[in-house]
Tab-separated table of C-alpha atoms in Angstrom:
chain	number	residue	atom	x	y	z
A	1	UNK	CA	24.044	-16.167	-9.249
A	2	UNK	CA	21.897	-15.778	-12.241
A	3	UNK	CA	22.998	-12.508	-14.516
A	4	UNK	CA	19.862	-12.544	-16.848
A	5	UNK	CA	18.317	-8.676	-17.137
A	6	UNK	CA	14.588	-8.617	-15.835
A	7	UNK	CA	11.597	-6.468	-16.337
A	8	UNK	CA	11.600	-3.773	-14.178
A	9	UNK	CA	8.975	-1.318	-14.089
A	10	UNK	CA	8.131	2.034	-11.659
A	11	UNK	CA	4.469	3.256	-11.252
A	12	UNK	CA	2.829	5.850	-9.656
A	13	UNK	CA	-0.269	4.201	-7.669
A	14	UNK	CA	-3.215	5.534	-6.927
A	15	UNK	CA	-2.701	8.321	-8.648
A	16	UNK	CA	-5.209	10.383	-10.678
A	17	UNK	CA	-2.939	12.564	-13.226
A	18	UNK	CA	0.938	11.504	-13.820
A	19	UNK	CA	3.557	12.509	-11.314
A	20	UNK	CA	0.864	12.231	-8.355
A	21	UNK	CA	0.287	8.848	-5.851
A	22	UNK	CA	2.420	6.695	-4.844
A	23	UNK	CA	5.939	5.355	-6.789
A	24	UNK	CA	6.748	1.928	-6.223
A	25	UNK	CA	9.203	-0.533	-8.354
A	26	UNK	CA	7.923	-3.471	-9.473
A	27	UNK	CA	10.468	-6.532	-10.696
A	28	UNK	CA	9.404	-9.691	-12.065
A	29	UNK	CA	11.502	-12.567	-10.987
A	30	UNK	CA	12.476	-15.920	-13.109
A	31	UNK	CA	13.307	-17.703	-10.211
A	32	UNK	CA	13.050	-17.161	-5.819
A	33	UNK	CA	15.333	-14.364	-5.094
A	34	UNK	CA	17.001	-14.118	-1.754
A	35	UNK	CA	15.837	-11.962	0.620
A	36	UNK	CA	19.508	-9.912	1.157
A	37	UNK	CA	19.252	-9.363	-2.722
A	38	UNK	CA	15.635	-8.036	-2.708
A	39	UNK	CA	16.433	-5.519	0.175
A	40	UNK	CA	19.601	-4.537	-1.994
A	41	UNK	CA	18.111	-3.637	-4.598
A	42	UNK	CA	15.226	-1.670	-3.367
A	43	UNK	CA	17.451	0.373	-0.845
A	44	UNK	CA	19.134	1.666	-4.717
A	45	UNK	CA	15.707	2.152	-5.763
A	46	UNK	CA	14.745	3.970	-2.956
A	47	UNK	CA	10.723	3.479	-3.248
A	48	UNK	CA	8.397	3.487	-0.089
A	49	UNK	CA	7.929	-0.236	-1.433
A	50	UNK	CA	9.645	-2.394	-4.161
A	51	UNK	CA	7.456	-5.096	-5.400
A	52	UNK	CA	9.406	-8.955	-6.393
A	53	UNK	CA	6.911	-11.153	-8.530
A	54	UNK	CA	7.623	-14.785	-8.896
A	55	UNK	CA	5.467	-16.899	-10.895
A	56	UNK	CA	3.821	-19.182	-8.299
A	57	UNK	CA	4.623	-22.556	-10.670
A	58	UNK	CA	8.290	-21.880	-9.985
A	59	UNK	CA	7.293	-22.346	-6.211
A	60	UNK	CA	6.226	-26.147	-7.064
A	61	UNK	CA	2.653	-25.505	-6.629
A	62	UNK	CA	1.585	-27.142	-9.491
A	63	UNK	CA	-0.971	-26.414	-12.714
A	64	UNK	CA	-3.399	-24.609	-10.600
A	65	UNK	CA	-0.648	-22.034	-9.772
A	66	UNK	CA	-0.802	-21.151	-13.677
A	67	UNK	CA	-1.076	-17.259	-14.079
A	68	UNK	CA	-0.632	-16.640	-10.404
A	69	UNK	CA	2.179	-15.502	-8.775
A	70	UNK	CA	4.234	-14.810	-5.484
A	71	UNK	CA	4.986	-11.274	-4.106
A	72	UNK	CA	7.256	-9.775	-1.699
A	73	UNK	CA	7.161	-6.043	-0.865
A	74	UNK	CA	10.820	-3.971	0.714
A	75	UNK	CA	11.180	-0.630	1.494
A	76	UNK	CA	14.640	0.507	1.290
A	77	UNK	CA	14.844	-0.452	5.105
A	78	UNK	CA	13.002	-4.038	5.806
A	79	UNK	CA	10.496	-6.487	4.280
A	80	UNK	CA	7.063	-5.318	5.173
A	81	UNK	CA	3.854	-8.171	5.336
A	82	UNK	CA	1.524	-5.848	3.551
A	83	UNK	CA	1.550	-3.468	0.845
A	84	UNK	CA	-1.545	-1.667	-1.151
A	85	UNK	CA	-0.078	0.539	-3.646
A	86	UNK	CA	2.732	-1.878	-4.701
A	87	UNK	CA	-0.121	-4.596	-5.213
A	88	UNK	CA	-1.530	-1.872	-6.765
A	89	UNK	CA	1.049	-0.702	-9.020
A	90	UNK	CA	2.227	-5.027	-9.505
A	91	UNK	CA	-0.764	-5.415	-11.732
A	92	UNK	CA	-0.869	-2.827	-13.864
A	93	UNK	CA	2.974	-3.816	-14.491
A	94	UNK	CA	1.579	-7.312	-15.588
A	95	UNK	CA	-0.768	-5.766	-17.796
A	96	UNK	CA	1.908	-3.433	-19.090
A	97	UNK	CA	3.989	-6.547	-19.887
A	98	UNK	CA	1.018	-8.488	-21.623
A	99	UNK	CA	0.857	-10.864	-18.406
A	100	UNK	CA	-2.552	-9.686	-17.519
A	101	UNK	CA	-5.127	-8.754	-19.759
A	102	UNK	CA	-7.824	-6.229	-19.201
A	103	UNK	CA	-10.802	-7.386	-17.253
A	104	UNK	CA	-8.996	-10.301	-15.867
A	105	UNK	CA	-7.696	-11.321	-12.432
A	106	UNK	CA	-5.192	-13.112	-10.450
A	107	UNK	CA	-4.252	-13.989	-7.216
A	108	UNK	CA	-1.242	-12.741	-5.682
A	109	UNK	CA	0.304	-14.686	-2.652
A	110	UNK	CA	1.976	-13.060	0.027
A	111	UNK	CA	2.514	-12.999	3.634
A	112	UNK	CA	-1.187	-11.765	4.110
A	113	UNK	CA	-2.679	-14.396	2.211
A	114	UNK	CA	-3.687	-14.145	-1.193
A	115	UNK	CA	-4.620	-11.130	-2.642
A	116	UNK	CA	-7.209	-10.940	-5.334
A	117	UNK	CA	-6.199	-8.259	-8.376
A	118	UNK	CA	-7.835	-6.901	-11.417
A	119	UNK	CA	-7.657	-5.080	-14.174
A	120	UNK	CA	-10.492	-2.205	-14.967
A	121	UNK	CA	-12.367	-3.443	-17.934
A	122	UNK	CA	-11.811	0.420	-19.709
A	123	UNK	CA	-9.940	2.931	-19.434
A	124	UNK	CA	-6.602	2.282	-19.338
A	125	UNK	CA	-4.367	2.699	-15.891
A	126	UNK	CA	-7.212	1.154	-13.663
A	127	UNK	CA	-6.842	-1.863	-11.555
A	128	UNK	CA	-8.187	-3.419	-8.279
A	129	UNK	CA	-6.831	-5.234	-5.324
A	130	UNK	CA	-8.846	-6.668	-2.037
A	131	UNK	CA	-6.991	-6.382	0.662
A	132	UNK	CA	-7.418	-7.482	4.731
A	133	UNK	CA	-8.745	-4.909	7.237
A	134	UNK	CA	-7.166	-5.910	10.602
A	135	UNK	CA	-9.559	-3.960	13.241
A	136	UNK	CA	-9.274	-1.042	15.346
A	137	UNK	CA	-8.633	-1.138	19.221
A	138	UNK	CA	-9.443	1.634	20.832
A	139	UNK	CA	-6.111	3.032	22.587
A	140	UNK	CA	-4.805	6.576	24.082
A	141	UNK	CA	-2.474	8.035	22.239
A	142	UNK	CA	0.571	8.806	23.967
A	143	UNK	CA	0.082	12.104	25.395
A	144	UNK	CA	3.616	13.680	24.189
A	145	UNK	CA	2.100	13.746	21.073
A	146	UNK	CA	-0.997	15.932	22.041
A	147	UNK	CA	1.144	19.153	21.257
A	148	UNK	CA	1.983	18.249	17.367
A	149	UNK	CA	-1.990	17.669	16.773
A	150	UNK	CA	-2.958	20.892	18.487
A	151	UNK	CA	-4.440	18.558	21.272
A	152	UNK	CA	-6.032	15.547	22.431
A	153	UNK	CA	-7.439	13.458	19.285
A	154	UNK	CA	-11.143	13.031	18.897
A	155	UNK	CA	-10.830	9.694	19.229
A	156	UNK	CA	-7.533	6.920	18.958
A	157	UNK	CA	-6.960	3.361	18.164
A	158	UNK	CA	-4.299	0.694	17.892
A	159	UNK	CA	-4.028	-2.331	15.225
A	160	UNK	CA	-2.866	-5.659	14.421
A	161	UNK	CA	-0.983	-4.237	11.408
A	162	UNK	CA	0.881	-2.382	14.233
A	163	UNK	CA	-0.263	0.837	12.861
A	164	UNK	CA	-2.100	3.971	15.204
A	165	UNK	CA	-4.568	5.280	14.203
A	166	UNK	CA	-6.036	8.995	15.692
A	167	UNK	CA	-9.563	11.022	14.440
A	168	UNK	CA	-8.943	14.510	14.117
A	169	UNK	CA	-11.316	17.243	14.111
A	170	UNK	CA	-12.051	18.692	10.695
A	171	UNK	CA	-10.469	22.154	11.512
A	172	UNK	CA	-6.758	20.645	12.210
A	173	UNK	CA	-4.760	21.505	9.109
A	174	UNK	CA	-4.028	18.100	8.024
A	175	UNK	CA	-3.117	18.779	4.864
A	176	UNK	CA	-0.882	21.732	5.608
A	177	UNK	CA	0.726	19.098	8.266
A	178	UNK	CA	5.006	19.078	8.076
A	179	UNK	CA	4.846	15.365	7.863
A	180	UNK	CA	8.791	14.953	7.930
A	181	UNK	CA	9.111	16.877	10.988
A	182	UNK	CA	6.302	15.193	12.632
A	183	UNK	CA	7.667	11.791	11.922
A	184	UNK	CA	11.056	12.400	13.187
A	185	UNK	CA	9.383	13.279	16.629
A	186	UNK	CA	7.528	9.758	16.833
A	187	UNK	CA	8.979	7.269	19.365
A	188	UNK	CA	8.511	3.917	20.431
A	189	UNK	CA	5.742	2.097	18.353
A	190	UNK	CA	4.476	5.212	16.837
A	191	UNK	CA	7.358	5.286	14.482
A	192	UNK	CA	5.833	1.819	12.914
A	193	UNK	CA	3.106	3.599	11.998
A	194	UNK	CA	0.490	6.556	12.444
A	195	UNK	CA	-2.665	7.220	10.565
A	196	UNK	CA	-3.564	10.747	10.840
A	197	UNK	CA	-7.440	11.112	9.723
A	198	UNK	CA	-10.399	13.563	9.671
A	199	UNK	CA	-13.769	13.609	7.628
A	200	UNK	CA	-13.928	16.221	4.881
A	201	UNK	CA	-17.253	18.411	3.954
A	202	UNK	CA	-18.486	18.299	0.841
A	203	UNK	CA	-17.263	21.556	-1.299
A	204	UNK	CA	-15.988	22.700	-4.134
A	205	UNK	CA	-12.418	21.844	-3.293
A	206	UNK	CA	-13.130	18.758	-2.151
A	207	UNK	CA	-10.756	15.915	-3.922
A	208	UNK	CA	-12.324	13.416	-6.162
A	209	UNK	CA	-10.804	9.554	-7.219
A	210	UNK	CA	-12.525	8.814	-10.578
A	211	UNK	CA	-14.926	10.810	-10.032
A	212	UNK	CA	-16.703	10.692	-6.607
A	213	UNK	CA	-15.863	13.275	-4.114
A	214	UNK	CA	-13.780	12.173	-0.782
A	215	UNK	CA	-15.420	11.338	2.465
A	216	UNK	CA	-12.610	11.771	4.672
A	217	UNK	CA	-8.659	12.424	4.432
A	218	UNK	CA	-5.456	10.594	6.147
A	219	UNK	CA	-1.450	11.121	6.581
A	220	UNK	CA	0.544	8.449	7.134
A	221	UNK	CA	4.067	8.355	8.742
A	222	UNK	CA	6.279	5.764	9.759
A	223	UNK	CA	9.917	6.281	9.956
A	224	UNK	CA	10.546	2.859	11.413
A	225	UNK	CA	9.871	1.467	8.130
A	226	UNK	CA	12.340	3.650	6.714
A	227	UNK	CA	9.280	5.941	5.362
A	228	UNK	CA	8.787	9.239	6.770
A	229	UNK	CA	6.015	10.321	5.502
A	230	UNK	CA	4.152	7.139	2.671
A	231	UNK	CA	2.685	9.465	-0.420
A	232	UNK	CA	-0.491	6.821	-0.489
A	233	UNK	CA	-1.164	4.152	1.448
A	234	UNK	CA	-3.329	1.493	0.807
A	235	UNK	CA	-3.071	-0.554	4.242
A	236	UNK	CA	-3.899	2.392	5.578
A	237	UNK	CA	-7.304	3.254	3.630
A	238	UNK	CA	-8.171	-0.779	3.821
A	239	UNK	CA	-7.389	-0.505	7.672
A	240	UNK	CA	-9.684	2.601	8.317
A	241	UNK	CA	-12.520	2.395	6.032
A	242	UNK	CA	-14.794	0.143	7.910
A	243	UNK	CA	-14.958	2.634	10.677
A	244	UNK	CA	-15.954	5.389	8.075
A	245	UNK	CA	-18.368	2.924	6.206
A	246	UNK	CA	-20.215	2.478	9.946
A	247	UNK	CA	-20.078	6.309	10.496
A	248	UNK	CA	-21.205	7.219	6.616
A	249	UNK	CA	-24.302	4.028	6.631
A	250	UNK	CA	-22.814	2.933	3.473
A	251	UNK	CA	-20.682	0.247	1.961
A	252	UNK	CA	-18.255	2.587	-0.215
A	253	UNK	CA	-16.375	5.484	0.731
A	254	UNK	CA	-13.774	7.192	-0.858
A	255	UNK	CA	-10.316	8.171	0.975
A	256	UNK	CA	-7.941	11.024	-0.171
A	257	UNK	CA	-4.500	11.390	1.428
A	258	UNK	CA	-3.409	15.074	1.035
A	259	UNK	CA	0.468	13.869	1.063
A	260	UNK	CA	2.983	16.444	-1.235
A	261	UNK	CA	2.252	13.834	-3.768
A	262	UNK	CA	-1.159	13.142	-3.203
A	263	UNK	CA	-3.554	10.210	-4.190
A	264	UNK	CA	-6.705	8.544	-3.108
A	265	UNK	CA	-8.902	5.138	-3.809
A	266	UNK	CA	-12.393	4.466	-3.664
A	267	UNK	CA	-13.085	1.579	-0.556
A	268	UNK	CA	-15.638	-1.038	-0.884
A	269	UNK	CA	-16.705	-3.261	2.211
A	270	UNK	CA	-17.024	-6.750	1.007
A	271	UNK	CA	-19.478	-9.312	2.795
A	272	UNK	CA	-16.431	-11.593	3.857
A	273	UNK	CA	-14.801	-8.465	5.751
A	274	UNK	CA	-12.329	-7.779	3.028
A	275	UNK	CA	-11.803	-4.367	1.448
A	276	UNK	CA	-11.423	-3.542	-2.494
A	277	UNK	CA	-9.670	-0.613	-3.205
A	278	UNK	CA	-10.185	0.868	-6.814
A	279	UNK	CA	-7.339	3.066	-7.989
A	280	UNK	CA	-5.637	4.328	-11.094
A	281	UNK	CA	-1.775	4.257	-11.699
A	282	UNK	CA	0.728	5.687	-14.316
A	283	UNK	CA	3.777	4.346	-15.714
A	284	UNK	CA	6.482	6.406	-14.792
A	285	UNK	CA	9.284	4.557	-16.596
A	286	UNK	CA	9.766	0.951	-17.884
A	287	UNK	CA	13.190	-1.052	-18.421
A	288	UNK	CA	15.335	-3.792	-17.465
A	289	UNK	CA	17.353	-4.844	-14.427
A	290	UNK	CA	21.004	-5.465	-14.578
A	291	UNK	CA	21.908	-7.270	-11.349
A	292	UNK	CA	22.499	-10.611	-10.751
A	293	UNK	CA	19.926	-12.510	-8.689
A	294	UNK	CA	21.106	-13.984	-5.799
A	295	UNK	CA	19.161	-17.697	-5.688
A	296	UNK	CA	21.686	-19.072	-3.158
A	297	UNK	CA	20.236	-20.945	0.785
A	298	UNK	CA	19.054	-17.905	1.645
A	299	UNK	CA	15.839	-18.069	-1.613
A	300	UNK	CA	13.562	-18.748	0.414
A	301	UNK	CA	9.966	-17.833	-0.704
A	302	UNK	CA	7.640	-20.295	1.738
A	303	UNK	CA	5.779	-17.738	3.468
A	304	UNK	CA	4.147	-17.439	-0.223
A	305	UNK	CA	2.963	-20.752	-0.755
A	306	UNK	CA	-0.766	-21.016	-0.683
A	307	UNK	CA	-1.572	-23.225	2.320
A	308	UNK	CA	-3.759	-26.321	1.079
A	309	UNK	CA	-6.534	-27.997	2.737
C-alpha cells in the first residue's frame, strides 16, 4: 500500500464554454493500481468515467513505451472497455501537467487497443483522440419501448460495443427528452446502452462545436453502467458517425448531444475505419489524491500491454 498523493485532475470534455460537456476525473498513477482500488475511488468521485494513467514503462514494455501510457476507465459502478470523453479529458490533463506538449501526440493503451491522442496546435483546451467504430446491425427495437419515442423508430440497430442504437424523426423532441425517467424504464440489454439520434436542419439555433454547425443530435442512456443519462459521449458519436458520413456524402460531420449539460465533437472518417473526434475541454479543478494505492495480487494491468508482433 503506497500512501504517496497523486495528480488528480477533473475536466469537462467536449465542452464548448466552462460548466458544459462531459466531467470526468483523471488520476495519474506511479505504479499498476488494483482494480478494487480504481472502482473505489471513482464510486467517491462519482464521474460517468474516472480515467487511471500509468506510464506504459512501468508495465515493462521497454524504451519504446517512453511517453506513452496505460489507461483504465470506471464509472462509479464497473470498468468499462471504452471511453471517449475520459480519453478526451486524459490528455488535456497531461498537457495541464507539462506531460504533453501542444501539437504533440501519444498513444494511449487500453482494452480497445491503442488510442492515438493529440493536442490542438492553438488555442488552448483542444485535443484529439481516434477512436474504433464497431458497426451497426440492423435490429428491432423492442417494441415496449415504442410508447416512450412516440412510436416505432425510423430505423434501429444493435452493436458490438453492446450499445442500441434507434433514428428518430426530426420532429420527436429529443432534446426536451426526460432522460432519467426514460432510462429507469429500460430493461434487459437496453439498460447497457441506447443511442437516441435524429438529423438536425440547418437554422439559426442550430448548435455549433468550434465553429461548424451540427449535422445531427443523440441522447445516450445506460443505467446498467451506473449512468442514467452520459452528458457526452464519445463511443457514442465514434459508433454512429459512419452511418451519418454515408447519409451526408462526406467524410466529417459534426454531432451535438442536447444532454442538461450539453456538448458535441466534430467526427472525421479515417481511411483505416477509425474515427477522430475533435473536441475542446475545461479544467474544472486540479489537485492531489490522498488515498493509498492498493498495488497488492490483484494490480493487474495486462489487458494494456501493447501486443507485439
Amino acid at each position: 500500500m503506497s500512501n504517496g498523493e497523486l495528480p488528480a485532475a477533473l475536466i469537462t470534455a467536449f465542452a464548448e464554454r466552462p460548466l458544459q460537456g462531459n466531467g470526468a476525473a483523471v488520476v495519474a498513477l506511479e505504479q499498476p493500481a488494483s482494480a478494487p482500488w480504481m472502482q473505489a475511488v471513482a464510486a467517491q468521485l462519482r464521474q460517468s468515467e474516472t480515467a487511471f494513467l500509468l506510464p506504459l514503462s512501468r508495465l515493462g514494455s521497454g524504451d519504446d513505451a517512453a511517453g506513452e501510457w496505460a489507461l483504465r476507465w470506471f464509472t462509479p459502478r464497473c470498468e468499462v472497455p471504452l471511453c471517449g470523453h475520459a480519453t478526451l479529458a486524459s490528455a488535456l490533463a497531461l498537457g495541464h501537467w507539462g506531460l504533453l506538449t501542444s501539437g504533440a501526440s501519444t498513444r494511449l493503451h487500453s482494452r480497445s487497443g491503442p488510442l492515438l491522442v493529440s493536442l490542438g496546435q492553438t488555442g488552448a483546451g483542444r485535443a484529439q483522440l481516434v477512436l474504433p467504430s464497431g458497426g451497426l446491425e440492423p435490429s428491432p427495437l423492442p417494441t415496449e419501448l415504442a410508447p416512450s419515442l412516440g412510436g416505432t423508430p425510423l430505423r434501429s440497430w444493435r452493436s458490438a460495443l453492446g450499445y442500441w442504437v434507434a433514428l428518430l424523426p426530426q420532429e420527436f423532441p429529443l432534446a426536451g427528452l426526460d432522460g432519467d425517467a426514460l432510462a429507469q424504464d429500460l430493461r434487459g440489454e437496453l439498460r447497457q446502452g441506447l443511442v437516441l439520434m435524429q438529423a438536425l436542419a440547418a437554422s439559426d439555433q442550430t448548435p455549433t462545436v468550434q465553429g461548424l454547425p451540427a449535422d445531427y443530435q443523440l441522447r445516450f442512456l445506460a443505467p446498467g453502467l451506473g449512468i442514467s443519462e452520459d452528458p457526452v459521449t464519445g463511443s457514442a458519436h465514434a459508433l454512429v458517425a459512419p452511418w451519418w458520413c454515408d447519409q451526408l456524402g462526406r467524410e466529417r460531420v459534426v454531432g451535438w448531444q442536447p444532454s442538461p449539460q450539453g456538448g458535441g465533437m466534430v467526427c472525421d472518417r479515417l481511411s483505416s475505419g477509425m474515427i477522430r473526434l475533435s473536441g475542446s475541454g475545461q479544467l474544472l479543478w486540479d489537485g492531489r489524491l490522498s488515498a493509498g494505492v492498493d498495488a497488492g495480487e490483484a494490480a493487474d494491468w495486462s489487458c494494456c500491454r501493447p501486443v507485439l508482433g
